[in-house]
């Protein structure tokens, strides 16, 4: 696609429920990243994919968080047993091998609210 | 691990005043990138700096990369209300690792 697509754009869920967030990167972008941004805060790194593998999962806050990427394209971020502190905007970005020329392209994010 | 610090956290200026945000890395960087996030929006790539001492300009924006490749700055001349947003720097340590480490950003507000 022309840009990075994320769905849903907004998600309200009850505490304790599981949620799945989806990211469809730019076609041909080999690298995919998930970040989290709380209100007025910076970008918190969660996980990085190169193709289908995740060489860096160091940012996942707990074992309730998991992510996968299939076919080197779409990625899903799953949060199990959601907590109120999980409320944030979850941003996905992708980049080509020319990341140093063109940077990351971010999606519009999924705003997650846990009530 | 690599840390990128950015100051100030907030900056409020009158329209027409200049603005500068500074970025410092705990390690030497291969390159540094700058992003702008408008209120309610997502970060958008502005520019990348690669060479030691590099200076690049985009209209009223001037980006610098330090000689030691551990610090960078973004300077905006004669701010306009359209400059409002959060400016992030992001560093890369090089090699085949595409991962960027982002600073916490500087929120710029402009009073018309």
Short mmCIF file of C-alpha atoms in Angstrom, two decimals:
data_model
loop_
_atom_site.label_atom_id
_atom_site.label_comp_id
_atom_site.label_asym_id
_atom_site.label_seq_id
_atom_site.Cartn_x
_atom_site.Cartn_y
_atom_site.Cartn_z
CA UNK A 1 0.00 0.00 0.00
CA UNK A 2 0.87 3.65 -0.15
CA UNK A 3 1.41 3.98 3.55
CA UNK A 4 1.48 2.05 6.79
CA UNK A 5 -2.02 1.02 7.75
CA UNK A 6 -3.05 0.25 11.31
CA UNK A 7 -6.31 -1.11 12.59
CA UNK A 8 -8.38 -0.48 14.51
CA UNK A 9 -7.75 3.24 14.86
CA UNK A 10 -9.43 3.22 18.26
CA UNK A 11 -10.09 0.39 20.66
CA UNK A 12 -11.84 0.52 24.00
CA UNK A 13 -11.64 -2.67 25.98
CA UNK A 14 -12.44 -3.86 29.43
CA UNK A 15 -9.68 -4.64 31.86
CA UNK A 16 -8.71 -8.29 31.61
CA UNK A 17 -9.72 -8.74 27.98
CA UNK A 18 -7.30 -9.59 25.19
CA UNK A 19 -6.76 -7.25 22.24
CA UNK A 20 -5.13 -7.62 18.84
CA UNK A 21 -3.67 -4.69 16.98
CA UNK A 22 -2.85 -4.98 13.31
CA UNK A 23 -0.20 -3.32 11.17
CA UNK A 24 0.06 -3.52 7.40
CA UNK A 25 3.42 -2.06 6.37
CA UNK A 26 4.46 -0.51 3.10
CA UNK A 27 4.87 -3.20 0.49
CA UNK A 28 8.47 -4.30 0.23
CA UNK A 29 9.55 -2.85 3.56
CA UNK A 30 11.55 -5.55 5.28
CA UNK A 31 11.73 -3.98 8.71
CA UNK A 32 8.75 -3.37 10.98
CA UNK A 33 8.63 -1.77 14.41
CA UNK A 34 6.12 -1.37 17.17
CA UNK A 35 6.27 1.61 19.52
CA UNK A 36 4.01 2.77 22.31
CA UNK A 37 3.29 6.39 23.12
CA UNK A 38 1.51 7.40 26.28
CA UNK A 39 -0.20 10.79 26.50
CA UNK A 40 2.38 13.52 26.10
CA UNK A 41 5.27 11.07 26.26
CA UNK A 42 7.98 9.93 23.90
CA UNK A 43 8.17 6.79 21.84
CA UNK A 44 8.68 3.59 23.80
CA UNK A 45 10.21 0.84 21.69
CA UNK A 46 8.42 -2.51 21.92
CA UNK A 47 9.68 -4.87 19.21
CA UNK A 48 11.48 -4.91 15.87
CA UNK A 49 11.00 -7.39 13.03
CA UNK A 50 13.36 -8.06 10.19
CA UNK A 51 11.35 -10.16 7.78
CA UNK A 52 9.40 -12.61 9.92
CA UNK A 53 11.94 -12.84 12.70
CA UNK A 54 12.17 -10.57 15.71
CA UNK A 55 15.83 -9.93 16.53
CA UNK A 56 14.89 -7.44 19.21
CA UNK A 57 12.00 -8.02 21.59
CA UNK A 58 13.64 -6.17 24.42
CA UNK A 59 10.95 -3.52 24.72
CA UNK A 60 7.97 -5.77 25.37
CA UNK A 61 6.84 -4.69 28.87
CA UNK A 62 5.67 -8.09 30.10
CA UNK A 63 4.80 -11.59 28.97
CA UNK A 64 1.26 -10.35 28.34
CA UNK A 65 2.59 -8.72 25.21
CA UNK A 66 3.44 -10.69 22.09
CA UNK A 67 3.80 -9.95 18.41
CA UNK A 68 4.15 -11.85 15.22
CA UNK A 69 4.72 -11.12 11.60
CA UNK A 70 3.78 -13.45 8.81
CA UNK A 71 4.83 -13.53 5.17
CA UNK A 72 7.20 -10.67 5.84
CA UNK A 73 4.24 -8.35 5.77
CA UNK A 74 1.35 -7.92 8.21
CA UNK A 75 2.10 -7.88 11.91
CA UNK A 76 -0.17 -8.28 14.89
CA UNK A 77 0.54 -7.10 18.41
CA UNK A 78 -1.44 -9.00 21.02
CA UNK A 79 -1.97 -7.85 24.57
CA UNK A 80 -3.45 -10.42 26.89
CA UNK A 81 -5.36 -9.64 30.09
CA UNK A 82 -5.19 -5.91 29.43
CA UNK A 83 -4.50 -3.55 32.31
CA UNK A 84 -5.28 0.15 32.63
CA UNK A 85 -1.59 1.00 32.31
CA UNK A 86 -1.67 -0.50 28.82
CA UNK A 87 -3.75 2.47 27.66
CA UNK A 88 -1.68 4.31 25.06
CA UNK A 89 -1.31 4.89 21.34
CA UNK A 90 0.40 1.95 19.68
CA UNK A 91 2.37 3.03 16.66
CA UNK A 92 3.69 0.78 13.93
CA UNK A 93 6.42 1.82 11.53
CA UNK A 94 8.16 0.18 8.63
CA UNK A 95 11.34 0.87 6.75
CA UNK A 96 13.21 -0.35 3.73
CA UNK A 97 16.86 -1.25 3.56
CA UNK A 98 17.30 2.44 2.80
CA UNK A 99 16.18 3.41 6.30
CA UNK A 100 19.10 5.75 6.57
CA UNK A 101 17.87 7.72 3.59
CA UNK A 102 14.14 7.65 4.08
CA UNK A 103 13.65 6.92 7.75
CA UNK A 104 10.71 5.18 9.26
CA UNK A 105 7.20 5.56 7.91
CA UNK A 106 4.73 5.51 10.75
CA UNK A 107 1.12 4.49 10.69
CA UNK A 108 -1.56 6.62 12.31
CA UNK A 109 -1.60 4.38 15.36
CA UNK A 110 -4.17 2.52 17.40
CA UNK A 111 -5.45 4.38 20.43
CA UNK A 112 -6.09 1.75 23.10
CA UNK A 113 -8.19 2.61 26.12
CA UNK A 114 -8.57 0.04 28.87
CA UNK A 115 -11.51 0.73 31.16
CA UNK B 1 22.09 0.24 26.04
CA UNK B 2 22.08 3.27 23.83
CA UNK B 3 20.33 6.32 25.26
CA UNK B 4 19.31 9.49 23.48
CA UNK B 5 18.55 12.55 25.56
CA UNK B 6 16.73 15.55 24.22
CA UNK B 7 16.31 19.03 25.69
CA UNK B 8 14.31 21.03 26.38
CA UNK B 9 11.21 18.96 27.00
CA UNK B 10 8.96 21.92 26.24
CA UNK B 11 9.48 25.25 24.52
CA UNK B 12 6.95 28.01 24.11
CA UNK B 13 7.81 30.90 21.79
CA UNK B 14 6.18 33.92 20.25
CA UNK B 15 5.64 33.68 16.54
CA UNK B 16 8.74 34.99 14.79
CA UNK B 17 11.16 33.93 17.51
CA UNK B 18 13.78 31.28 16.92
CA UNK B 19 13.73 27.81 18.45
CA UNK B 20 16.40 25.18 19.06
CA UNK B 21 16.22 21.63 20.37
CA UNK B 22 19.28 19.59 21.31
CA UNK B 23 19.92 15.89 21.20
CA UNK B 24 22.73 13.95 22.93
CA UNK B 25 23.58 10.29 22.61
CA UNK B 26 25.40 8.15 25.15
CA UNK B 27 27.23 6.42 22.28
CA UNK B 28 28.67 7.42 18.91
CA UNK B 29 26.03 7.30 16.24
CA UNK B 30 26.20 6.10 12.67
CA UNK B 31 23.51 8.57 11.74
CA UNK B 32 20.76 10.62 13.30
CA UNK B 33 17.27 11.32 12.08
CA UNK B 34 14.72 13.95 12.98
CA UNK B 35 10.95 13.54 13.05
CA UNK B 36 8.04 15.92 13.60
CA UNK B 37 4.77 14.91 15.21
CA UNK B 38 1.89 17.34 14.89
CA UNK B 39 -0.67 17.32 17.73
CA UNK B 40 -2.89 14.29 17.28
CA UNK B 41 -0.71 12.97 14.47
CA UNK B 42 2.06 10.48 14.02
CA UNK B 43 5.79 11.12 13.64
CA UNK B 44 6.89 12.12 10.17
CA UNK B 45 10.46 11.80 8.93
CA UNK B 46 12.19 15.14 8.33
CA UNK B 47 15.82 14.45 7.59
CA UNK B 48 18.86 12.27 8.21
CA UNK B 49 22.42 13.34 9.02
CA UNK B 50 25.32 10.98 8.47
CA UNK B 51 28.63 12.83 8.34
CA UNK B 52 30.57 14.31 11.22
CA UNK B 53 29.89 18.05 11.40
CA UNK B 54 27.18 17.85 8.76
CA UNK B 55 24.75 20.74 8.40
CA UNK B 56 21.57 20.53 6.37
CA UNK B 57 18.88 23.10 5.77
CA UNK B 58 15.23 22.79 4.90
CA UNK B 59 13.82 26.29 4.43
CA UNK B 60 13.75 27.76 7.97
CA UNK B 61 15.01 24.54 9.59
CA UNK B 62 18.74 23.92 10.13
CA UNK B 63 19.98 20.53 11.30
CA UNK B 64 23.48 19.90 12.63
CA UNK B 65 25.38 16.74 13.51
CA UNK B 66 28.25 17.13 15.95
CA UNK B 67 31.88 16.47 15.12
CA UNK B 68 31.97 13.49 17.48
CA UNK B 69 28.68 12.18 16.08
CA UNK B 70 27.16 12.09 19.56
CA UNK B 71 25.01 15.18 19.43
CA UNK B 72 22.71 17.02 17.09
CA UNK B 73 20.52 20.08 16.99
CA UNK B 74 17.51 21.40 15.13
CA UNK B 75 17.12 25.14 14.81
CA UNK B 76 14.03 26.85 13.46
CA UNK B 77 14.34 30.47 12.39
CA UNK B 78 11.37 32.81 12.74
CA UNK B 79 8.86 30.25 13.97
CA UNK B 80 5.38 30.08 12.54
CA UNK B 81 2.22 28.57 13.98
CA UNK B 82 2.60 25.71 11.50
CA UNK B 83 5.79 24.69 13.32
CA UNK B 84 3.81 23.57 16.36
CA UNK B 85 4.43 19.96 17.29
CA UNK B 86 6.86 17.60 18.95
CA UNK B 87 10.29 17.22 17.40
CA UNK B 88 12.08 13.92 17.97
CA UNK B 89 15.64 12.99 17.26
CA UNK B 90 16.46 9.33 16.70
CA UNK B 91 19.87 7.71 16.55
CA UNK B 92 21.14 4.61 14.84
CA UNK B 93 24.31 2.81 15.85
CA UNK B 94 24.99 1.46 12.39
CA UNK B 95 25.68 -1.96 10.96
CA UNK B 96 22.75 -4.03 9.78
CA UNK B 97 20.62 -2.93 12.71
CA UNK B 98 17.86 -0.72 11.48
CA UNK B 99 16.58 0.06 14.94
CA UNK B 100 16.40 3.70 15.95
CA UNK B 101 16.57 4.93 19.52
CA UNK B 102 14.29 7.94 19.94
CA UNK B 103 14.73 10.88 22.26
CA UNK B 104 11.72 11.91 24.34
CA UNK B 105 11.06 14.85 22.07
CA UNK B 106 10.65 18.60 22.45
CA UNK B 107 7.13 19.98 22.34
CA UNK B 108 7.10 23.35 20.59
CA UNK B 109 4.16 25.68 21.00
CA UNK B 110 3.95 28.99 19.15
CA UNK B 111 1.92 31.94 20.31
CA UNK B 112 0.54 33.90 17.31
#
